[in-house]
PDB file of C-alpha atoms in Angstrom:
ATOM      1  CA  UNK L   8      82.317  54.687 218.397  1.00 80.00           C
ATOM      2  CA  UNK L   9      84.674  57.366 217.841  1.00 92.00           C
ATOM      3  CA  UNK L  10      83.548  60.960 218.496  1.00 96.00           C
ATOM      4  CA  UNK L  11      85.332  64.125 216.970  1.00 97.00           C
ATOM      5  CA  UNK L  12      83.846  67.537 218.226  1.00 97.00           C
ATOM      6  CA  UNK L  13      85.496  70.985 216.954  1.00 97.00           C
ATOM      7  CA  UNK L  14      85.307  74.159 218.568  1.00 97.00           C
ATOM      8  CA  UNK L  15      86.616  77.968 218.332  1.00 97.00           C
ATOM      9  CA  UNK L  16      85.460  78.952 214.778  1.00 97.00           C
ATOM     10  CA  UNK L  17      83.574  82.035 214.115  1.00 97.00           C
ATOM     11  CA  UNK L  18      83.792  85.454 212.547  1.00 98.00           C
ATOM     12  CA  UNK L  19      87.292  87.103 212.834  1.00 98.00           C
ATOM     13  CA  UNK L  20      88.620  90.077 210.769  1.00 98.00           C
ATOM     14  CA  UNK L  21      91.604  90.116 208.178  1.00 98.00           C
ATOM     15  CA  UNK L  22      94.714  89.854 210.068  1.00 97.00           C
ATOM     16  CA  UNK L  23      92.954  88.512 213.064  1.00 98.00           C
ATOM     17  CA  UNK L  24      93.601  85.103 214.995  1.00 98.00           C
ATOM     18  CA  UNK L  25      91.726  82.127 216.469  1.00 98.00           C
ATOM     19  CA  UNK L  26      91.924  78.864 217.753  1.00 98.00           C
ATOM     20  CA  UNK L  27      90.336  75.651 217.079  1.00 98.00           C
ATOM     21  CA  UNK L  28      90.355  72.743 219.277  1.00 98.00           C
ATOM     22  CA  UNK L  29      89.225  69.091 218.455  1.00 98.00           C
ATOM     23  CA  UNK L  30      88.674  66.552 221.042  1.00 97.00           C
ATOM     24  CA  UNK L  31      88.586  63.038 220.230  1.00 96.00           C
ATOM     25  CA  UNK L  32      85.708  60.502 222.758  1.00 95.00           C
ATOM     26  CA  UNK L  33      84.552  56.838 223.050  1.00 93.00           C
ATOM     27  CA  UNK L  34      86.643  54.178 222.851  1.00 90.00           C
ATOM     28  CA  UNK L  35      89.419  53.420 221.242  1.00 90.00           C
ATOM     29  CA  UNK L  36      92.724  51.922 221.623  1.00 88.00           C
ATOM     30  CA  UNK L  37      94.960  54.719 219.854  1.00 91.00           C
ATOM     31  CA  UNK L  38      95.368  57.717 218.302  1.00 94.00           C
ATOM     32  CA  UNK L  39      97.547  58.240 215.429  1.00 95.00           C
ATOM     33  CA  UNK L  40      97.474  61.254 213.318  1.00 96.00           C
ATOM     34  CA  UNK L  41      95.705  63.833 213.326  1.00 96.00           C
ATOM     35  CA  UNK L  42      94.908  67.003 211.360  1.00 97.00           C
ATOM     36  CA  UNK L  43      92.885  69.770 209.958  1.00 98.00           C
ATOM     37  CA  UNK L  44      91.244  69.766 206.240  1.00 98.00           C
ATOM     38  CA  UNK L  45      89.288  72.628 205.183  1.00 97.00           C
ATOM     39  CA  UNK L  46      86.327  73.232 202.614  1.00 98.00           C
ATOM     40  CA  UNK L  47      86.299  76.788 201.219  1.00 96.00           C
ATOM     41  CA  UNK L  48      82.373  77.376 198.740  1.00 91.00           C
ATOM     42  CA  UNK L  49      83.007  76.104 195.646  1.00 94.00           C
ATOM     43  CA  UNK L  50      85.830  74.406 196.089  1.00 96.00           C
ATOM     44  CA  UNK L  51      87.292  70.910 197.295  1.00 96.00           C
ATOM     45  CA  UNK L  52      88.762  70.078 200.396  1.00 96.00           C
ATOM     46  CA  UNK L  53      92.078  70.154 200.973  1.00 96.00           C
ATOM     47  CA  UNK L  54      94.889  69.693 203.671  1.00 96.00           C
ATOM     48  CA  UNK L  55      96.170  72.190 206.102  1.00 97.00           C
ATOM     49  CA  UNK L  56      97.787  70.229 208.670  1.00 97.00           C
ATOM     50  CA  UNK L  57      98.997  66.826 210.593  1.00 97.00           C
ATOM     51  CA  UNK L  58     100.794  66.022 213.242  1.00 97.00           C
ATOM     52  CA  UNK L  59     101.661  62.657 214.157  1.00 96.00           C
ATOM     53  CA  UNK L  60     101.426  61.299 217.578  1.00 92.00           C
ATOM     54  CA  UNK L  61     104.921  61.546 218.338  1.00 92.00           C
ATOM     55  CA  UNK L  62     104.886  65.505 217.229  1.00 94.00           C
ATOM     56  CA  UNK L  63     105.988  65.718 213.649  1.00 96.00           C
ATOM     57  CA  UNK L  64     104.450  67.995 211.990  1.00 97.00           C
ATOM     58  CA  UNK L  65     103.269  68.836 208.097  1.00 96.00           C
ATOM     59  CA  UNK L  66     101.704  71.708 206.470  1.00 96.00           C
ATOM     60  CA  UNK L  67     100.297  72.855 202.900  1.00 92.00           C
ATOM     61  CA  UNK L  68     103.000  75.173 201.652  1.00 89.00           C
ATOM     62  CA  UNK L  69     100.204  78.598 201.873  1.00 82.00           C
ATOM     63  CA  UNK L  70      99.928  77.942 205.118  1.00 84.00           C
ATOM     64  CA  UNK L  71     103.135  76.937 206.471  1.00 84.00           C
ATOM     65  CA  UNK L  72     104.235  80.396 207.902  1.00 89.00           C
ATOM     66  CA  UNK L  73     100.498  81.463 209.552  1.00 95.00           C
ATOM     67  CA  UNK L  74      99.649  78.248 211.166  1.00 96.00           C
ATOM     68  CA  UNK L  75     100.500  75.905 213.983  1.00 97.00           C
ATOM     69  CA  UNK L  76      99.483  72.978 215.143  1.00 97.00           C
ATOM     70  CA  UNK L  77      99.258  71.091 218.574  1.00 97.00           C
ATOM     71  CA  UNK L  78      98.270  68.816 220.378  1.00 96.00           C
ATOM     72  CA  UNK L  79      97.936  67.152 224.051  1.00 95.00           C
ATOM     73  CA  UNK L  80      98.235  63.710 224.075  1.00 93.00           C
ATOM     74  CA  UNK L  81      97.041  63.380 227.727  1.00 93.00           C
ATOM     75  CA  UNK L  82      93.407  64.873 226.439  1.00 95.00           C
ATOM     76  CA  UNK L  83      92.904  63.677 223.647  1.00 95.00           C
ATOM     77  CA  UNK L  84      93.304  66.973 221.477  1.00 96.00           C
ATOM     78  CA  UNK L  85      94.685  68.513 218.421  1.00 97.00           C
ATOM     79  CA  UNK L  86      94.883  72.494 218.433  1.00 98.00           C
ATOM     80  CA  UNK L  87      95.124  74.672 215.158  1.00 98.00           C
ATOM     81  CA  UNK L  88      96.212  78.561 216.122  1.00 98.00           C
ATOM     82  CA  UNK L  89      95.364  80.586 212.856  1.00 97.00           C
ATOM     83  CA  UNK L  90      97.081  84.091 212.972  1.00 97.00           C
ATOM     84  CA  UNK L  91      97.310  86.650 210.416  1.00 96.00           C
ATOM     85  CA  UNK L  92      93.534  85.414 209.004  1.00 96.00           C
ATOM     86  CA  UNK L  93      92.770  86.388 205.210  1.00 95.00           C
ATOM     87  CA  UNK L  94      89.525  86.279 203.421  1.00 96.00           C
ATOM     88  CA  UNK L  95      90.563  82.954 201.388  1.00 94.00           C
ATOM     89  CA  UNK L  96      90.665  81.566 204.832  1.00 96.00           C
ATOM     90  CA  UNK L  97      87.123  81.460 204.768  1.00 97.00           C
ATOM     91  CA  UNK L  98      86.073  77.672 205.607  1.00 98.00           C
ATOM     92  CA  UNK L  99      84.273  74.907 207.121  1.00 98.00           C
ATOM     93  CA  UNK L 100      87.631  73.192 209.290  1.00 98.00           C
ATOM     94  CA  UNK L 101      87.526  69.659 210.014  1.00 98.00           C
ATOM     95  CA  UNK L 102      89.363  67.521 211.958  1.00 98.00           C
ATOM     96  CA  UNK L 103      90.295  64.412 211.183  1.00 97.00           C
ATOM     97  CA  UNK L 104      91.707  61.706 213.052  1.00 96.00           C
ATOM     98  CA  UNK L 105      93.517  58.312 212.546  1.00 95.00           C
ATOM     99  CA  UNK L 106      92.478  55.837 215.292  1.00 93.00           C
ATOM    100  CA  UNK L 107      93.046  52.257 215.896  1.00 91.00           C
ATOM    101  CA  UNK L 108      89.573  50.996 217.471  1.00 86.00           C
ATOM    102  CA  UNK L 109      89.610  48.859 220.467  1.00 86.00           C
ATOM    103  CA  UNK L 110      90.521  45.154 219.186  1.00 84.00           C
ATOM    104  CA  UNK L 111      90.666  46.395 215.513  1.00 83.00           C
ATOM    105  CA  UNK L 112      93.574  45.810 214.604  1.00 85.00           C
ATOM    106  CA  UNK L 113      92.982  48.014 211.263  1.00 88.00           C
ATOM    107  CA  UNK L 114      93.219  52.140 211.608  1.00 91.00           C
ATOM    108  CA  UNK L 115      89.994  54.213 210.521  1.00 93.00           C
ATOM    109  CA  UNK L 116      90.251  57.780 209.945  1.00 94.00           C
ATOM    110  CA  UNK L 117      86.972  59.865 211.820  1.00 96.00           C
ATOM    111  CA  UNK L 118      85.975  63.477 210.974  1.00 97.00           C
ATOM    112  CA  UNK L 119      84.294  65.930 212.616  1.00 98.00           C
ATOM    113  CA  UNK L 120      81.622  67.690 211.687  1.00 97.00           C
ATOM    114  CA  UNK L 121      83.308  70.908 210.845  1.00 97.00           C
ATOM    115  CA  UNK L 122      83.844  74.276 212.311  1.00 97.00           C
ATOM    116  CA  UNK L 123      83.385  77.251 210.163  1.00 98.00           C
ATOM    117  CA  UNK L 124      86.037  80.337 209.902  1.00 98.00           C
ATOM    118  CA  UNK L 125      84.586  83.649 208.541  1.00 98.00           C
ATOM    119  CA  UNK L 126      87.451  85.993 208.116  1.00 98.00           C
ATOM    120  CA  UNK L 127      85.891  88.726 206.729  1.00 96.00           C
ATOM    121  CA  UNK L 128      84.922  92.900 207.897  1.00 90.00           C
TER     122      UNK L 128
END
């Protein structure tokens, strides 16, 4: 199996910063995309972020210009730096990866279990 763990969300103030890390375990044979959704309360999830695995890179238009995303191959992890924070920031992140399981020829996405991001005084 295919293990996703998140880390680096917590309380930040408006016009703040953080960084969340995901880091993919088990067994697999590759990793293809991967990216960030978010939950905000009451409403649906949507998309942040991607990157590929060769480094191409997509974002939702509102957060295009405060985001970035990263990642290192070599471990196994995708990075999301979140600058200039705003209250509708407020979320559970996930991250969400496209993986090609070990002699499985078909790709899967996995998700982790979520991170949340209080941006808030």
């Amino acid at each position: 199996q295919v293990q996703l763990v998140e880390s680096g969300g917590g309380l930040v103030q408006p016009g703040g910063s953080l960084r969340l890390s995901c880091t993919a375990s088990g067994t697999f044979f590759s990793i293809n995309d991967m990216g960030w959704y978010r939950q905000a309360p009451g409403k649906e999830r949507e998309l942040v972020t991607f990157i590929t695995s060769g480094g191409s890179t997509k974002y939702a238009d509102s957060m295009k210009s405060r985001f970035t995303i990263s990642r290192d191959n070599a471990k196994n992890t995708v990075y999301l730096q979140m600058n200039s924070l705003k209250p509708e920031d407020t979320a559970v992140y996930y991250c969400n990866a496209v993986v090609q399981p070990t002699r499985l020829s078909a790709t899967m996405n996995y998700w982790g279990k979520g991170t949340l991001v209080s941006v808030s005084i």
